[in-house]
Coordinates of C-alpha atoms in Angstrom, one line a residue:
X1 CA 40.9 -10.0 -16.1
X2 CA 40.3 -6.1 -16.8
X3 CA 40.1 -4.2 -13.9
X4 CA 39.2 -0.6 -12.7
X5 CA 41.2 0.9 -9.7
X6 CA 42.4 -2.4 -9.2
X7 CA 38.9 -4.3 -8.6
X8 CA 37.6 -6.0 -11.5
X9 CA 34.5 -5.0 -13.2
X10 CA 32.1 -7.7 -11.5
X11 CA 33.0 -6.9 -8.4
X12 CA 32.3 -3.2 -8.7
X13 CA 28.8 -4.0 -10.3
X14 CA 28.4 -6.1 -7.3
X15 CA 29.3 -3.1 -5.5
X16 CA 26.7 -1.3 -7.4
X17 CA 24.0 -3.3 -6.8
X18 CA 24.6 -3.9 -3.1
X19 CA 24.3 0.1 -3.2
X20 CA 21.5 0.7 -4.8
X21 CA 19.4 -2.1 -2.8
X22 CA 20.8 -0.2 0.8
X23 CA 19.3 2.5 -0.5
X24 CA 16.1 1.1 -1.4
X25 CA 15.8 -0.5 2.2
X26 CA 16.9 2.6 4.0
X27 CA 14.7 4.9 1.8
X28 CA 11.3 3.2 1.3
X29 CA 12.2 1.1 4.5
X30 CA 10.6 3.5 6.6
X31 CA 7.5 4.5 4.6
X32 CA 6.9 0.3 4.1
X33 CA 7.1 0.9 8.6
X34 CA 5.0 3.7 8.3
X35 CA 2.4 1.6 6.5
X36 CA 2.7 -1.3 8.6
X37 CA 2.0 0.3 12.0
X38 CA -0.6 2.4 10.3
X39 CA -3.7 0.7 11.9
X40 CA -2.5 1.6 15.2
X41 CA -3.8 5.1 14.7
X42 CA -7.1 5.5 15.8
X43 CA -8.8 8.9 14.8
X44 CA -9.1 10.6 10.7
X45 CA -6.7 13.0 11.0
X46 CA -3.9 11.1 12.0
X47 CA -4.3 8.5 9.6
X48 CA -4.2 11.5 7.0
X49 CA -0.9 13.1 8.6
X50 CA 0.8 10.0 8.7
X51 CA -0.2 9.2 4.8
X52 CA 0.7 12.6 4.5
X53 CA 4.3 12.0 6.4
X54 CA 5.3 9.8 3.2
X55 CA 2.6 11.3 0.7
X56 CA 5.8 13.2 -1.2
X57 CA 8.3 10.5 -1.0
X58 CA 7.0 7.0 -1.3
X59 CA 6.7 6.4 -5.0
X60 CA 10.3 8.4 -5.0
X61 CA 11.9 5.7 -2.9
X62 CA 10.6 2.8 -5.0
X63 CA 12.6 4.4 -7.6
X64 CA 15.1 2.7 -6.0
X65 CA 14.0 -0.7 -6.0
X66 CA 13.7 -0.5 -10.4
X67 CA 17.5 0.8 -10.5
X68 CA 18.3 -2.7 -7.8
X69 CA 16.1 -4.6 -10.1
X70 CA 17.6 -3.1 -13.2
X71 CA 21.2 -3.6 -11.8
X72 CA 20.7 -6.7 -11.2
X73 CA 19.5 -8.0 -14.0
X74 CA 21.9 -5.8 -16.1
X75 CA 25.1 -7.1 -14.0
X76 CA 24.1 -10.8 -13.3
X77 CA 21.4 -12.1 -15.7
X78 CA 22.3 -15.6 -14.5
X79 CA 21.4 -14.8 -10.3
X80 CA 18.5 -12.5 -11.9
X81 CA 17.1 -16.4 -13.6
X82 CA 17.7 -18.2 -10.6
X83 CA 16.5 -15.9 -8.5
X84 CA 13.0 -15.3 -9.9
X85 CA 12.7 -18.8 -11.0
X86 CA 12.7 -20.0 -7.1
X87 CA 10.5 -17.2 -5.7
X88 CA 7.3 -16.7 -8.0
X89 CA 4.7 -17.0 -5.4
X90 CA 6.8 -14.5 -3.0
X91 CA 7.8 -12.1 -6.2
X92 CA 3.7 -12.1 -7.2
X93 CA 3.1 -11.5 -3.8
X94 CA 5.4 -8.8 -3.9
X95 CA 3.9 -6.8 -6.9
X96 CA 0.4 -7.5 -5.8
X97 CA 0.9 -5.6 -2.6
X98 CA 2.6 -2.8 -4.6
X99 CA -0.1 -2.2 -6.7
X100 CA -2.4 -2.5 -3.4
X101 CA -0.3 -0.1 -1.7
X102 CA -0.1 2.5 -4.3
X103 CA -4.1 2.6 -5.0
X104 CA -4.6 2.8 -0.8
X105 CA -2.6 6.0 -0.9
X106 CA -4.4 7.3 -4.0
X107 CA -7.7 6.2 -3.8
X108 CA -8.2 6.6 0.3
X109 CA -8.9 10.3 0.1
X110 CA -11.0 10.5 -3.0
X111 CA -14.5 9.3 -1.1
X112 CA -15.7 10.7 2.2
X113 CA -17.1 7.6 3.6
X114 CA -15.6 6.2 6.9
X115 CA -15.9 2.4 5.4
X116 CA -14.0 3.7 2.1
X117 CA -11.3 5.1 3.7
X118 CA -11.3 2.0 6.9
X119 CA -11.3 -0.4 3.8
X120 CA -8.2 1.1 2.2
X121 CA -6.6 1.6 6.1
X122 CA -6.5 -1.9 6.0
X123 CA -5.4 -2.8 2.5
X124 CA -2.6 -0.1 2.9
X125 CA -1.4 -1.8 6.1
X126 CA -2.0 -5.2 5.1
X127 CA -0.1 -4.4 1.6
X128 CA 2.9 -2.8 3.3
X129 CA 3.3 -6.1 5.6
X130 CA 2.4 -8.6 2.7
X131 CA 6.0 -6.5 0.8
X132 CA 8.3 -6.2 3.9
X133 CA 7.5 -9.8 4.6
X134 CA 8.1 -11.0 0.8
X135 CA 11.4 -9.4 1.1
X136 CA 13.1 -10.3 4.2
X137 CA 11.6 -13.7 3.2
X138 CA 13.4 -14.2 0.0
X139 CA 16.9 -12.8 1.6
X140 CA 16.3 -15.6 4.0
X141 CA 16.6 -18.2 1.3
X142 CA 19.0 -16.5 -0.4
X143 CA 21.0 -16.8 2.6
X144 CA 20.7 -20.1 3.4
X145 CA 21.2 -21.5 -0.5
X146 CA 18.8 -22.7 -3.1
X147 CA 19.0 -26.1 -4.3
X148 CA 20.5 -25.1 -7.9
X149 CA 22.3 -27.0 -10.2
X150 CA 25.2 -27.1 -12.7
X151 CA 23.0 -25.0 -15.1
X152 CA 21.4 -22.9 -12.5
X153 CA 18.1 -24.1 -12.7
X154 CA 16.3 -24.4 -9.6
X155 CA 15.8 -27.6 -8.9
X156 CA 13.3 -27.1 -5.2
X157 CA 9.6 -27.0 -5.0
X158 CA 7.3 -24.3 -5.2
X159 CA 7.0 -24.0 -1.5
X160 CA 10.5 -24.3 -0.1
X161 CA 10.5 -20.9 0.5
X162 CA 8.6 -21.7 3.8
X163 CA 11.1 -22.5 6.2
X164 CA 11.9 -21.4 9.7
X165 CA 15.5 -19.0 8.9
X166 CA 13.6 -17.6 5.9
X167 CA 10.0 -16.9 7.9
X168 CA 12.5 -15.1 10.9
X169 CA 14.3 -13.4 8.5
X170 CA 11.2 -12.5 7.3
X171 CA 9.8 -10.9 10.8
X172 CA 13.0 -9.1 11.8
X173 CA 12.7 -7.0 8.8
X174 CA 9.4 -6.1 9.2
X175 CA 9.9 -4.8 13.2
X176 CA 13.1 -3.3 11.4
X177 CA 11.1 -1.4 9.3
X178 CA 8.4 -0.9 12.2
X179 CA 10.7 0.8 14.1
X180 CA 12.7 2.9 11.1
X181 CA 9.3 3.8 10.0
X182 CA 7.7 4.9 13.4
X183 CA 10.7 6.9 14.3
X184 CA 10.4 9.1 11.0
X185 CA 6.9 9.5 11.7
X186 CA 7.4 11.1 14.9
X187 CA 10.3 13.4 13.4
X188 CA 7.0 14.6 11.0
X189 CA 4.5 14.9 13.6
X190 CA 3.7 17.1 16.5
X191 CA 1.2 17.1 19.5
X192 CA -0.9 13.9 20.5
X193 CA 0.3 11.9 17.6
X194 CA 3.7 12.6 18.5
X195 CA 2.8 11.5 22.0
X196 CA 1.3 8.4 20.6
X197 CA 4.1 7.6 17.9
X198 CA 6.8 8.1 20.8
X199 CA 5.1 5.0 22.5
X200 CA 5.0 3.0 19.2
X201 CA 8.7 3.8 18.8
X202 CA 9.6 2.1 22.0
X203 CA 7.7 -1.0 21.8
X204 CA 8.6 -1.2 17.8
X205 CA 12.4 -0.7 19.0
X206 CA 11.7 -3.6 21.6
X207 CA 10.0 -5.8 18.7
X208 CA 13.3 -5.6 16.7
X209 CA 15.8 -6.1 19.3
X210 CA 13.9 -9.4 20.0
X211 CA 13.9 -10.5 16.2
X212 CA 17.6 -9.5 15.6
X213 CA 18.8 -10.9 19.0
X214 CA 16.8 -14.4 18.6
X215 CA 17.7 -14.4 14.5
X216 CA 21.7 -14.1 15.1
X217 CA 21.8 -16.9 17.8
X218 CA 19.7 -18.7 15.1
X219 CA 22.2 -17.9 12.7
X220 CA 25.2 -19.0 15.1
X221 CA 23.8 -22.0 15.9
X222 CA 21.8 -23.5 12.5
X223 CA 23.7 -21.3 9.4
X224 CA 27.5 -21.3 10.6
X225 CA 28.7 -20.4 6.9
X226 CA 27.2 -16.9 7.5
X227 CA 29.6 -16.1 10.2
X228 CA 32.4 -18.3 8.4
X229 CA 34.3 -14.7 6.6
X230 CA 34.1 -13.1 10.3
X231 CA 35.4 -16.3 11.8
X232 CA 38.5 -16.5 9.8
X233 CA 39.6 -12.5 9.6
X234 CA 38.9 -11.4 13.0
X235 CA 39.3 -7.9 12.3
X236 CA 36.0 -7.9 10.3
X237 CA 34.2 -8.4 14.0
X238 CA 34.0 -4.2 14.0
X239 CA 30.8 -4.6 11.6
X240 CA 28.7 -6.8 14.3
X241 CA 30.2 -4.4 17.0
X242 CA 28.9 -1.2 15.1
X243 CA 26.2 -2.7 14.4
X244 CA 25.7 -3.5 17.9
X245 CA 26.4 0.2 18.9
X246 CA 24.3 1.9 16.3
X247 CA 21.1 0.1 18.2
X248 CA 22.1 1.2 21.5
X249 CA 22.4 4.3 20.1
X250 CA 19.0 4.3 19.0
X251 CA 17.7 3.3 22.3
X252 CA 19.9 6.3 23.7
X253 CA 18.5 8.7 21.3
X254 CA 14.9 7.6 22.0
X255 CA 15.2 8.1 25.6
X256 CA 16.3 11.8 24.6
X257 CA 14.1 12.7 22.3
X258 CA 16.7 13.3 19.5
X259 CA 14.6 11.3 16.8
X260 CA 16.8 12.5 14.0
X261 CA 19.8 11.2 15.3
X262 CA 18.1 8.2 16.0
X263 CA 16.5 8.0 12.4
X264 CA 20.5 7.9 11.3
X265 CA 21.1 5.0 13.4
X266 CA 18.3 3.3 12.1
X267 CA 19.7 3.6 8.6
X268 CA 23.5 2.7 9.7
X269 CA 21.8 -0.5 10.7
X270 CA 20.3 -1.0 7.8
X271 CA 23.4 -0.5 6.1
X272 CA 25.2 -2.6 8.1
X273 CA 23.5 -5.3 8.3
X274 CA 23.8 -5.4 4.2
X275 CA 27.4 -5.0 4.4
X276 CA 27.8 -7.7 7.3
X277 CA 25.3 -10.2 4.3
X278 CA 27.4 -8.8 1.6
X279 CA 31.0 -10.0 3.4
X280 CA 30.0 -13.5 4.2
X281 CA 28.6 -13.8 0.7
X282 CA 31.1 -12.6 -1.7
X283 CA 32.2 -14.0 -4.3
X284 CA 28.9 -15.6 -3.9
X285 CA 25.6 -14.3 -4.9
X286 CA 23.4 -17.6 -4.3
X287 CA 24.2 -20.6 -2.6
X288 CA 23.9 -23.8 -4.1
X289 CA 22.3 -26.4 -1.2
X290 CA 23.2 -29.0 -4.0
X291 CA 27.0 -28.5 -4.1
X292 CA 29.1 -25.4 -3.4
X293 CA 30.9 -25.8 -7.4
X294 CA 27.6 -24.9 -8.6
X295 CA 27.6 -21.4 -6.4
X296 CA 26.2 -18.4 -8.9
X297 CA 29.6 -15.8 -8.5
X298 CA 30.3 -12.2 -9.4
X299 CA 32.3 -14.1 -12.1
X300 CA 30.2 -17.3 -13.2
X301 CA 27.1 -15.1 -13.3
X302 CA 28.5 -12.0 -14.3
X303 CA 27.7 -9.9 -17.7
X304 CA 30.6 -9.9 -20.6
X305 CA 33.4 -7.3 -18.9
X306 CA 32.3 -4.8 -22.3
X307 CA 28.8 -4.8 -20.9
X308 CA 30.0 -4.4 -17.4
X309 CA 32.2 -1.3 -18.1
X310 CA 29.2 0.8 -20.5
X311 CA 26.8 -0.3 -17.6
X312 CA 29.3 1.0 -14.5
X313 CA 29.3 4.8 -16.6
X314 CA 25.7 4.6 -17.2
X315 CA 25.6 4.0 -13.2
X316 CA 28.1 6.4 -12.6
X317 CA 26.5 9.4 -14.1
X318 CA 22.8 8.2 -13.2
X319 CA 23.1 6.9 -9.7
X320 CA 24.1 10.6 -8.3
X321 CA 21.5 12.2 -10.3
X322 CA 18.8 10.2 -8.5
X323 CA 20.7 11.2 -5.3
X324 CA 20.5 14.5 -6.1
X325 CA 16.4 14.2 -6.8
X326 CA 16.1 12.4 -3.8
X327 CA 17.9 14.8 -1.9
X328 CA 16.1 17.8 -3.3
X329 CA 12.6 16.1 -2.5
X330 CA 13.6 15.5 1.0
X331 CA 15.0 18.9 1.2
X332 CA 11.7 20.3 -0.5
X333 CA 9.6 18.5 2.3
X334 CA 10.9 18.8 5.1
X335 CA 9.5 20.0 8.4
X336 CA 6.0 18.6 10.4
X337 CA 3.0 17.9 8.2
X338 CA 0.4 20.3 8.0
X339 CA -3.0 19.3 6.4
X340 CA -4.7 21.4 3.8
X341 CA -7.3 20.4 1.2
X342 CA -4.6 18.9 -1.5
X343 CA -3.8 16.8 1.3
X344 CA -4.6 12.5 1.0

């Protein structure tokens, strides 16, 4: 087997994509919050600052979510199959609410009417809920296993996906999100929506601890081969304990007032709680419920090692240069939002 640095080419492309999907959930994580506490505001012009919040960055962050898609696909065609084959209704879903999403942004601002705008208040919420939900959803079942077999054909119904792990999944990523989202908003806002948004960070930090707390005693009790990696090299228990410090630390930087500070620990959570999924999986990449020898791998489902080495320069020289975009648009907007009439 060709290697690179002494890893072997599916692994890094496993790598790869693990990377690019962190940064898709830290990135357009918080605007996906930002949408899904949006109702909460009560008055025009705070509904407009917080569109505004995300206004230059939204549709930058999803960039990420084509180069996960792209990876993935790219690196493991085979997980890609199996994948989509067992989550149409959720992966419609998915796209439905991104096209609703993107046209609430747009279209909200071109009419004056209070029941235009309400109407696409609600469809952006709704539509930002209906996404988060989709995806913390299909990492549930991804988690657990999918009944696949030899072939990797999915062999389940089309409504297995509804199942208790999945569905709490499902809500821990949305107050995740909640809370990342609410805690940039207040970083972007100022007076009596900042007064408001610092309440809605609280109880949104409350609403996650909850999920996460009830979903990993779930996990310990009902899904013991997701703490099986941890379990058997103790020395990998410093990611849980991070983790663990990383959201006291957000409580601690609340109570300051240090939002920034806790908008980083927000996203080391994020990232952590990939990396914690992305130890107990690999070699995996989907459980088979059927029988473990039918597991989709970094090698079983993995590209030809040629296609794998063009496709890890390709990432290497375009990966960064997205960074860098991003980087510059965050850069470029920084700073509390101020309304004027180019504004949504």
């Amino acid at each position: 087997m060709e290697t690179f640095l002494g890893i072997d080419y599916s692994t890094w492309w496993f790598l790869v994509v693990g990377a690019t999907f962190t940064g898709y959930a830290i990135l357009d994580g918080f605007d996906l919050g930002a949408g899904a506490i949006h109702l909460f505001f009560n008055k025009e012009e705070s509904r407009r600052i917080a569109l505004n919040a995300i206004g230059p960055v939204w549709d930058g962050n999803e960039v990420w979510l084509v180069i996960g898609g792209g990876t993935l696909f790219a690196g493991f065609p085979k997980v890609y199959a199996a994948v989509f084959s067992a989550f149409y209704i959720p992966f419609m879903l998915f796209l439905m609410a991104l096209i609703f999403r993107a046209i609430s942004i747009e279209f909200r601002s071109k009419e004056p009417m209070l029941w235009w705008r309400k109407m696409w208040d609600v469809s952006y919420c709704i539509s930002s809920i209906v996404v988060t939900l989709s995806l913390g959803v299909v990492l549930g079942n991804v988690l657990i296993g999918l009944p696949i077999d030899k072939a990797g054909n999915y062999m389940g119904s089309t409504f297995d996906f509804l199942n208790p792990y999945a569905l709490m999944v499902g809500v821990t990523t949305l107050a995740l999100f909640m809370m990342h989202g609410a805690i940039y908003l207040v970083m972007k806002t100022e007076k009596r929506l900042y007064t408001k948004l610092t309440i809605i960070v609280k109880n949104s930090t409350i609403f996650f601890v909850i999920s996460v707390l009830l979903l990993s005693f779930y996990t310990l009790l009902y899904v013991p081969h997701l703490s099986l990696r941890i379990k058997e090299n103790p020395w990998l228990f410093f990611i849980p304990v991070t983790m663990v410090l990383a959201v006291a630390n957000i409580a601690r930087r609340i109570t300051q007032q240090r939002y920034r500070q806790a908008f980083l620990s927000s996203a080391v959570v994020i990232s952590l709680l990939l990396i914690l999924i992305a130890v107990e999986l690999y070699p995996n990449l989907v459980l088979s419920s059927l029988d473990e020898k039918y597991n989709l791998t970094v090698l079983n489902a993995a590209s030809s090692t040629k296609s794998l080495k063009i496709m890890l320069i390709v990432a290497a020289i375009g990966v960064p240069l997205v960074g860098i975009y991003t980087g510059f648009v965050y850069k470029t907007f920084k700073g509390k939002v101020k309304l004027d009439e180019m504004s949504y």
